[in-house]
CSV table of C-alpha atoms and ligand atoms in Angstrom, one decimal:
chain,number,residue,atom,x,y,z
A,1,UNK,CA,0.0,0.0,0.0
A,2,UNK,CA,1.6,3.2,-0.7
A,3,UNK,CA,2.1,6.1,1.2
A,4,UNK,CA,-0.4,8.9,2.3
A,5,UNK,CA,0.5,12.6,1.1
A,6,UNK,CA,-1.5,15.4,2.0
A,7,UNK,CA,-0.3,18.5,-0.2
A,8,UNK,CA,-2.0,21.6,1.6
A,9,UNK,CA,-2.0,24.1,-1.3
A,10,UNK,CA,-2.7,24.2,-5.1
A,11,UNK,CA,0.7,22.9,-6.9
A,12,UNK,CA,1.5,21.7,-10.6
A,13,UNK,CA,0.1,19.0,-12.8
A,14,UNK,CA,3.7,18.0,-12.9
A,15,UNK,CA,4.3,18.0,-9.0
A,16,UNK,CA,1.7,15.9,-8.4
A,17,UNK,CA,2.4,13.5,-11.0
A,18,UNK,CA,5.6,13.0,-9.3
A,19,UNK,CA,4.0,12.4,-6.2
A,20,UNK,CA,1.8,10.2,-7.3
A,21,UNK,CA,4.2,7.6,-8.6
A,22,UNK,CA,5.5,7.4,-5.1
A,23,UNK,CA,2.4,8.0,-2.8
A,24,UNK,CA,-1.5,8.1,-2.5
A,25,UNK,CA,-1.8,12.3,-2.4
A,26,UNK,CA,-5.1,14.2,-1.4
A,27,UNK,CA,-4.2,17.6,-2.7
A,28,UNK,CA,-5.9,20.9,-2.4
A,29,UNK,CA,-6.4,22.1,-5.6
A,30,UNK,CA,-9.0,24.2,-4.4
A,31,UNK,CA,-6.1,26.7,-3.1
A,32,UNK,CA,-8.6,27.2,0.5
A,33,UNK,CA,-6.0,27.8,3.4
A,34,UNK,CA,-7.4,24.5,5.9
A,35,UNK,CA,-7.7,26.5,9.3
A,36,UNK,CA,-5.5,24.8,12.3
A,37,UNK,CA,-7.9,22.9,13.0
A,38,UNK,CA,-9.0,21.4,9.6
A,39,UNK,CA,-5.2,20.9,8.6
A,40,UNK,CA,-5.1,18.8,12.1
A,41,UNK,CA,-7.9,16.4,10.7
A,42,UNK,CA,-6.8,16.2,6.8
A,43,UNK,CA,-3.8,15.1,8.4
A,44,UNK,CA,-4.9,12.3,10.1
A,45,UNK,CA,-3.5,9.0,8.5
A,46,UNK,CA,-0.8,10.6,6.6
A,47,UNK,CA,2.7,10.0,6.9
A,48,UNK,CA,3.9,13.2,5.1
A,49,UNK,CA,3.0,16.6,3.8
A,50,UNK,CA,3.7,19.7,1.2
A,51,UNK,CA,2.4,22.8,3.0
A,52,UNK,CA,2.8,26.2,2.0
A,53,UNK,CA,4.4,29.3,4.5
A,54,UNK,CA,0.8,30.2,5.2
A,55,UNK,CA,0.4,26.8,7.2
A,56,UNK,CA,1.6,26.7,10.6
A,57,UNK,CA,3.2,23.5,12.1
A,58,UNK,CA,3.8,24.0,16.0
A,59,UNK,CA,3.8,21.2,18.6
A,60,UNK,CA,-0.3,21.8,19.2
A,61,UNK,CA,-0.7,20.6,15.9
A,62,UNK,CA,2.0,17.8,15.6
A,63,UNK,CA,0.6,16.5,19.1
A,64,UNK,CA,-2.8,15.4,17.1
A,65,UNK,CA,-0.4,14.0,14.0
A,66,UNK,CA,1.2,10.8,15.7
A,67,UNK,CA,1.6,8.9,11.6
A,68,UNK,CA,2.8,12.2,10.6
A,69,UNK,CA,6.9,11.6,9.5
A,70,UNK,CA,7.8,15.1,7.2
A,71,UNK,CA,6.8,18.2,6.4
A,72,UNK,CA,7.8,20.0,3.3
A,73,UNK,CA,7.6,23.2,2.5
A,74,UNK,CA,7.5,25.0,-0.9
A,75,UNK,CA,9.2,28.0,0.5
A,76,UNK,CA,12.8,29.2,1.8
A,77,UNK,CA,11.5,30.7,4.7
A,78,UNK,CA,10.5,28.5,7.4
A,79,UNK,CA,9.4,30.7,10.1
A,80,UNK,CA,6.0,29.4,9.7
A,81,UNK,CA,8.0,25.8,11.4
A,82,UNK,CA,8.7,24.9,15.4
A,83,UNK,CA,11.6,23.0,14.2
A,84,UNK,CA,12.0,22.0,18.0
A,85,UNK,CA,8.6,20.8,17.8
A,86,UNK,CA,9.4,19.1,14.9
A,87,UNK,CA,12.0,17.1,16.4
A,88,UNK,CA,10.4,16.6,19.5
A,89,UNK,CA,8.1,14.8,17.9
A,90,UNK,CA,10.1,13.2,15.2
A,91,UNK,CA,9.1,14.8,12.2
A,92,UNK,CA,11.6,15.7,9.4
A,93,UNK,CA,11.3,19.3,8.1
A,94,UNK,CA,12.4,20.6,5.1
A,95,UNK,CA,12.8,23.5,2.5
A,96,UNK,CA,13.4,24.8,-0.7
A,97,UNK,CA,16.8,26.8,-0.2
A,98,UNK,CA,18.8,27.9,-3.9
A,99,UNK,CA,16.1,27.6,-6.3
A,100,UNK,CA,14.2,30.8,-5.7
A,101,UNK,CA,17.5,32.7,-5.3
A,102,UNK,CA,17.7,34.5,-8.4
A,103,UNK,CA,14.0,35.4,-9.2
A,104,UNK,CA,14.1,37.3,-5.2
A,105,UNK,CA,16.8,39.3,-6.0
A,106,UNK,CA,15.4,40.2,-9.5
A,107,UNK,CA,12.4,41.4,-7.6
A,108,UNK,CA,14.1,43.1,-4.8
A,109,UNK,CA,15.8,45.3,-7.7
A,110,UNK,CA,12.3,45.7,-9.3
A,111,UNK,CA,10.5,46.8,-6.0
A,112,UNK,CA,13.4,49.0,-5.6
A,113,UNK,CA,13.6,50.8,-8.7
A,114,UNK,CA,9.5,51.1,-8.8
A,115,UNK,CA,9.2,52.2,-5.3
A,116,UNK,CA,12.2,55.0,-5.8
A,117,UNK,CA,10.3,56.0,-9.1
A,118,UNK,CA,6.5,56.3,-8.0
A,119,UNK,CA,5.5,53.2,-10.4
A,120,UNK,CA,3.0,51.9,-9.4
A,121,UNK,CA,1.3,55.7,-8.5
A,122,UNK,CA,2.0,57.2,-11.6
A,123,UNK,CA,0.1,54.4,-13.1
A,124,UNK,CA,-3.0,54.7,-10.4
A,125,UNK,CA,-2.9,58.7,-11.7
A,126,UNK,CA,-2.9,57.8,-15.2
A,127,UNK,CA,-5.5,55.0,-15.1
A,128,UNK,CA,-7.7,57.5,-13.4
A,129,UNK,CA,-7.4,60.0,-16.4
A,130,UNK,CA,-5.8,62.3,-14.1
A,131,UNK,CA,-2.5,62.7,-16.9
A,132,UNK,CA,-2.5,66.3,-18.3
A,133,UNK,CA,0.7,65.8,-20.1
A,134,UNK,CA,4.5,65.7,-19.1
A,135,UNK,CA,5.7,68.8,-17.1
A,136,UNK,CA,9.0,69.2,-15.4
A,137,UNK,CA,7.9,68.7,-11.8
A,138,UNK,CA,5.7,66.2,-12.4
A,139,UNK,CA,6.4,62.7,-10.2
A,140,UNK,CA,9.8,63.0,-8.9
A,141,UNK,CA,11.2,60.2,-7.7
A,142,UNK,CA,15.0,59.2,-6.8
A,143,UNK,CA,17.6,57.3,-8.6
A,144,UNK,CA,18.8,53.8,-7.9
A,145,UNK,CA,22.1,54.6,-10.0
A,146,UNK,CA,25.2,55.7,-8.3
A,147,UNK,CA,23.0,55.8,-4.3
A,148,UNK,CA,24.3,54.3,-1.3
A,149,UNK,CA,22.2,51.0,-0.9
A,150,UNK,CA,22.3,49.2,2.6
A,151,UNK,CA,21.7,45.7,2.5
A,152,UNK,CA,20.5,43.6,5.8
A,153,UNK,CA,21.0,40.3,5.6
A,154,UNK,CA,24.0,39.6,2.8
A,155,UNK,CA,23.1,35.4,2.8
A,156,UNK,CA,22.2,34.1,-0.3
A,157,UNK,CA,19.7,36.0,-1.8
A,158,UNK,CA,21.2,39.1,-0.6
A,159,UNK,CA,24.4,38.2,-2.5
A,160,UNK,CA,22.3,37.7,-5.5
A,161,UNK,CA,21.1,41.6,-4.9
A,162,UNK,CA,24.5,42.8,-4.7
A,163,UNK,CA,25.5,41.4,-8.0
A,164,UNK,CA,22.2,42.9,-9.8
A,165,UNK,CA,22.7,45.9,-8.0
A,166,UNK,CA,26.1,45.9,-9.6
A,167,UNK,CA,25.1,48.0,-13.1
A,168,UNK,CA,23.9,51.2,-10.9
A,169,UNK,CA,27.1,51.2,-9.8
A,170,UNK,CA,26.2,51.8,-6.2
A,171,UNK,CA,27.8,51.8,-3.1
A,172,UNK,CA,26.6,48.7,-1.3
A,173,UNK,CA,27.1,48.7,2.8
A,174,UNK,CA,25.8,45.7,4.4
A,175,UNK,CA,25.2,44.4,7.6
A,176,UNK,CA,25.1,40.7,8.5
A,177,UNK,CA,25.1,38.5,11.8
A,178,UNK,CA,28.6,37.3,10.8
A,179,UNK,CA,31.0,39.7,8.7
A,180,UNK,CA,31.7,37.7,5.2
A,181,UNK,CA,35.7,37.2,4.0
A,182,UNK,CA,37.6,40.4,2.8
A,183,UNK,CA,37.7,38.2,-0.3
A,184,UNK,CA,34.3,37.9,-0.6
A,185,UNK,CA,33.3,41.9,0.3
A,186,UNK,CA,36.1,42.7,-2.2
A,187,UNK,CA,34.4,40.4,-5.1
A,188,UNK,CA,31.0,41.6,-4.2
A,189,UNK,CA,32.2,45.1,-3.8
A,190,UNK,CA,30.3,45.8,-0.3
A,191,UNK,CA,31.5,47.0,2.6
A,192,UNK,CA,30.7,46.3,6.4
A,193,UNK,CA,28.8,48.6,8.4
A,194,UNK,CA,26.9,48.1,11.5
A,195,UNK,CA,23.0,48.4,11.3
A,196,UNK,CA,22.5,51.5,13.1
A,197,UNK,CA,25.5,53.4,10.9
A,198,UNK,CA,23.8,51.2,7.7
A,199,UNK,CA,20.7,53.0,8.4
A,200,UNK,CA,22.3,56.2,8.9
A,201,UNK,CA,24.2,56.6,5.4
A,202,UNK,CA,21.9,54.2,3.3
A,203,UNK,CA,19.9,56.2,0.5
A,204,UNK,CA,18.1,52.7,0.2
A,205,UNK,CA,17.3,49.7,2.6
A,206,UNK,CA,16.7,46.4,1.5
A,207,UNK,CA,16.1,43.7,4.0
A,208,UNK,CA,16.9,40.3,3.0
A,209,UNK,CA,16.7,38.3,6.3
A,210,UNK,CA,15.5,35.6,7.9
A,211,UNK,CA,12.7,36.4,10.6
A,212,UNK,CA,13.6,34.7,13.9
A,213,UNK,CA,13.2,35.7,17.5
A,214,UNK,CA,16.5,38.4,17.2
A,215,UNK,CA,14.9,40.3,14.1
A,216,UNK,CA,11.5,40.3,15.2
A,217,UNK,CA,10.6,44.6,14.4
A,218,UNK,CA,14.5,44.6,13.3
A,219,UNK,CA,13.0,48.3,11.6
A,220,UNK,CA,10.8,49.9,14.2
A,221,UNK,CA,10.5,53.9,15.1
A,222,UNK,CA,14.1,53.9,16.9
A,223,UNK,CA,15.3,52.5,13.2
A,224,UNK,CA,13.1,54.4,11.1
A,225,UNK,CA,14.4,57.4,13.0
A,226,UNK,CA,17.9,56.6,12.4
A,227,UNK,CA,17.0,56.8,8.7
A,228,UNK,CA,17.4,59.6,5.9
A,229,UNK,CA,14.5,61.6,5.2
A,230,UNK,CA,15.0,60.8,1.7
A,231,UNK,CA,15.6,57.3,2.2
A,232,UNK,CA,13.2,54.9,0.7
A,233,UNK,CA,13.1,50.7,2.6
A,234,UNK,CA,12.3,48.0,0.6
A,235,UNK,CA,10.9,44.7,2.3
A,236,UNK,CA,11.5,41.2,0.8
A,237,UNK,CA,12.1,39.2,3.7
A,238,UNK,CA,9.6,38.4,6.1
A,239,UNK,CA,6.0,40.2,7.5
A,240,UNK,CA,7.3,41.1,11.2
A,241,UNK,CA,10.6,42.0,10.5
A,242,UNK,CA,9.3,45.4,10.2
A,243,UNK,CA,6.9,47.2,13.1
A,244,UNK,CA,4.4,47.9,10.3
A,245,UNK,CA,2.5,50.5,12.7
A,246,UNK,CA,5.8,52.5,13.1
A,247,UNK,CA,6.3,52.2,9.5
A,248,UNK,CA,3.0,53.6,8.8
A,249,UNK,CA,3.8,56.8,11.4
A,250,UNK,CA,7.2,57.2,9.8
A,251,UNK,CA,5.3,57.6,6.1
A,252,UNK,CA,3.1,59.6,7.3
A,253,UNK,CA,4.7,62.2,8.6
A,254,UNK,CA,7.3,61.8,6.2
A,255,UNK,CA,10.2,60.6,8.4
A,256,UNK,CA,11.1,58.6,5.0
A,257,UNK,CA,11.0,59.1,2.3
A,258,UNK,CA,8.8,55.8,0.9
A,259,UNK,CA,8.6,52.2,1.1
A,260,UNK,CA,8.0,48.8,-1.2
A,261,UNK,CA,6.5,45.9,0.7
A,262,UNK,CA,6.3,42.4,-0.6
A,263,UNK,CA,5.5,41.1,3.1
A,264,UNK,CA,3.4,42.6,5.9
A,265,UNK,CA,2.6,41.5,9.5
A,266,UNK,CA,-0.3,39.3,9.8
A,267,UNK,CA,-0.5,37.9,6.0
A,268,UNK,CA,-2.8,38.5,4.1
A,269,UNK,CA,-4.3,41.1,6.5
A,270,UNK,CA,-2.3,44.1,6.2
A,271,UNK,CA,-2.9,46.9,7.9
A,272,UNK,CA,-5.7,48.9,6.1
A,273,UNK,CA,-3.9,52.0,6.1
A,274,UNK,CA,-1.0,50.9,4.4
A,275,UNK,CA,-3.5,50.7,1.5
A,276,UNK,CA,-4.4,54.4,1.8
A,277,UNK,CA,-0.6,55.4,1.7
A,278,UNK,CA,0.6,57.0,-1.6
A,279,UNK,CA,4.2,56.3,-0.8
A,280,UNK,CA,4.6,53.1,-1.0
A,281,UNK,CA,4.6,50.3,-3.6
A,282,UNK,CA,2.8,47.1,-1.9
A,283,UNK,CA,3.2,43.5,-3.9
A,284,UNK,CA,1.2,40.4,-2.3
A,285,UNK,CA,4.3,38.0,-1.4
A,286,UNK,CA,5.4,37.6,-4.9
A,287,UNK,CA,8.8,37.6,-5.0
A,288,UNK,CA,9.8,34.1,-5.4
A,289,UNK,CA,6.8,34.2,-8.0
A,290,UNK,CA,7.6,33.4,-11.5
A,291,UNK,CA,6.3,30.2,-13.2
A,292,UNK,CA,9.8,28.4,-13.5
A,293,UNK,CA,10.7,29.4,-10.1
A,294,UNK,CA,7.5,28.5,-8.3
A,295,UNK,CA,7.7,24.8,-10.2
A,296,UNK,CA,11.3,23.9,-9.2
A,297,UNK,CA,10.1,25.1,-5.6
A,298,UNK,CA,7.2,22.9,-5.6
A,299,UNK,CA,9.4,20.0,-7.0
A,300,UNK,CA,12.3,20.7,-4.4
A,301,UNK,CA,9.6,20.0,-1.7
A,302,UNK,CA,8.1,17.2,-3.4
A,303,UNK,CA,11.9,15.6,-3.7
A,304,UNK,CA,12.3,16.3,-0.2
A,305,UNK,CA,9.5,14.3,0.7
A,306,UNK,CA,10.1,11.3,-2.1
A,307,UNK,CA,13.3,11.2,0.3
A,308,UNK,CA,12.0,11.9,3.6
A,309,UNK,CA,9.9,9.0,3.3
A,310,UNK,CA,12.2,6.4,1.2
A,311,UNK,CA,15.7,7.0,2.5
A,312,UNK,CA,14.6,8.9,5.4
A,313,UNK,CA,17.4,11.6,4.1
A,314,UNK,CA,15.8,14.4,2.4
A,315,UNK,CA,18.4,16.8,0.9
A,316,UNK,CA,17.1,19.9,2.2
A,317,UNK,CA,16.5,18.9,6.3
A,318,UNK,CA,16.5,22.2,8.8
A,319,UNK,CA,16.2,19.7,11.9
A,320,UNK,CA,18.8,17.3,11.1
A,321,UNK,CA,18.7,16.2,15.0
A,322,UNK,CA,15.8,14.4,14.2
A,323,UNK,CA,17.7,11.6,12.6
A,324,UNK,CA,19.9,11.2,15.2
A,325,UNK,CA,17.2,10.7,17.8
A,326,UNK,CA,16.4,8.1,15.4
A,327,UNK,CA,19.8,6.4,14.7
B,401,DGY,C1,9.8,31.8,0.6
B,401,DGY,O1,10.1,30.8,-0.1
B,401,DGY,O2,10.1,31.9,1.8
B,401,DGY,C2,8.9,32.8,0.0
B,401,DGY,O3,8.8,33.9,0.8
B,401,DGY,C3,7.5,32.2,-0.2
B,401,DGY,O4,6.9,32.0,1.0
């Protein structure tokens, strides 16, 4: 008898033919998020599942999943995880680190460049039939070329930014838990700074890190007040890494200059008045979101859980203290 798969989310044709050679899947093509509660009781009598960053696995719902072996997520991120939980209860988690790499840090550079240049508000004005014809004053925005860009969080995707960022020929400061090799800054052509002296010189923020405990509201008002006037922050790493209620003061009252969100605390409920902001540029998670990228990601997962239940080794395993308790 084979295997039982749940996979919590819509994915491919092609994923799930994959999946099905290996195990008996109940998918959710119907793309509903399953509350806590209804994820609990799909999960009953399965041995694995694909879930999504919007599904939370945390030891009050592993406790009702005894048969439950792996999880495997089609994201990067993995905040969404206990991964002590996990391995208190046995349970293999995984990820899908590398594959989505490139298509973030295109984004990052495209909510960057359309936040500094009053995109996606130039459009709303022009869609309205507000456009009276070019004038000199009109829309100003600021350049990406030749500004001093801070990056937080210079891991892999933020390397990826550095390169891209490369033909604006900016100055890149960066600020990481752990300072990379001389060899590396002098390849990548960044510097070292420390956050607060980051946000201080930076004409734009990108943050690119993971959201733990240590970077929960890592931009708040004693950040934001650090920051340029002028200075516009750009969000592709994770909904709580920025005090969205501090960011809203600081827009308002024009403490900076403007911001481009891809994430938001409380997915997919942002904060209403975010929406009623003209300064910034707001995307609905997307980043990682173009059609090759999204299918290796869903493969990646399914992989990880072909291995997670065969040779109980998937490649991609963020608790790897689980096997041990099991050796
Ligand atoms: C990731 O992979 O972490 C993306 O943000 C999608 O959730």
């Amino acid at each position: 008898m084979k295997k039982k798969v749940l996979v919590t989310r819509a994915v491919f044709d092609e994923t799930l033919a994959y999946l099905a050679q290996h195990f008996d899947i109940t998918s959710n093509q119907a793309d509903q998020k399953y509350s806590p509660a209804e994820l609990a009781a799909r999960l009953q009598g399965m041995e694995a599942a694909l879930i999504s960053s919007t599904d939370r696995v945390d030891d009050s719902l592993l406790s009702r999943c005894p048969g439950l072996k792996a999880v495997c997520s089609f994201s990067v991120g993995y905040n969404h995880i206990d991964l002590a939980a996990c391995s208190g209860h046995g349970v293999m988690a995984t990820n899908t680190p590398g594959v989505l790499t490139d298509s973030v840090a295109d984004f990052a550079v495209c909510l960057a460049l359309a936040t500094c240049r009053r995109l996606t508000e130039s459009e709303a004005m022009l869609r309205r039939g507000e456009w009276k014809g070019t004038h000199l004053k009109e829309l100003l925005g600021v350049d990406l070329h030749h500004a001093t860009v801070g990056i937080c969080g210079l891991g892999r995707i933020g390397q990826v930014i550095a390169r891209r960022l490369r033909g604006f020929e900016p100055r890149i400061l960066y600020c990481t838990r752990g300072r990379l090799t001389p060899d590396l800054e002098r390849e990548l052509e960044v510097a070292f700074a420390p956050k607060d002296e980051l946000l201080r010189r930076s004409d734009i923020v990108i943050l690119i890190l993971p959201y733990t405990h240590e970077t929960h509201h890592y931009i708040g008002a004693r950040e934001l007040g650090l920051m340029k006037r002028s200075a516009v922050l750009i969000n592709v790493a994770r909904g709580g890494v920025v005090d969205d209620v501090a960011l809203i003061e600081a827009l308002n009252a024009g403490r900076i200059r403007a911001a481009g969100l891809d994430v938001y605390e409380n997915e997919p409920n942002l904060n209403p008045a975010l929406l009623g902001l003209k300064n910034v540029v707001l995307s609905p998670h997307i980043a990682s979101a173009s059609e090759p990228t999204r299918q290796a990601m869903a493969m990646t997962a399914a992989r990880n859980c072909v291995a997670a239940l065969t040779t109980g080794d998937p490649p991609n395993l963020l608790n790897p203290e689980v096997l041990r308790q099991k050796a």
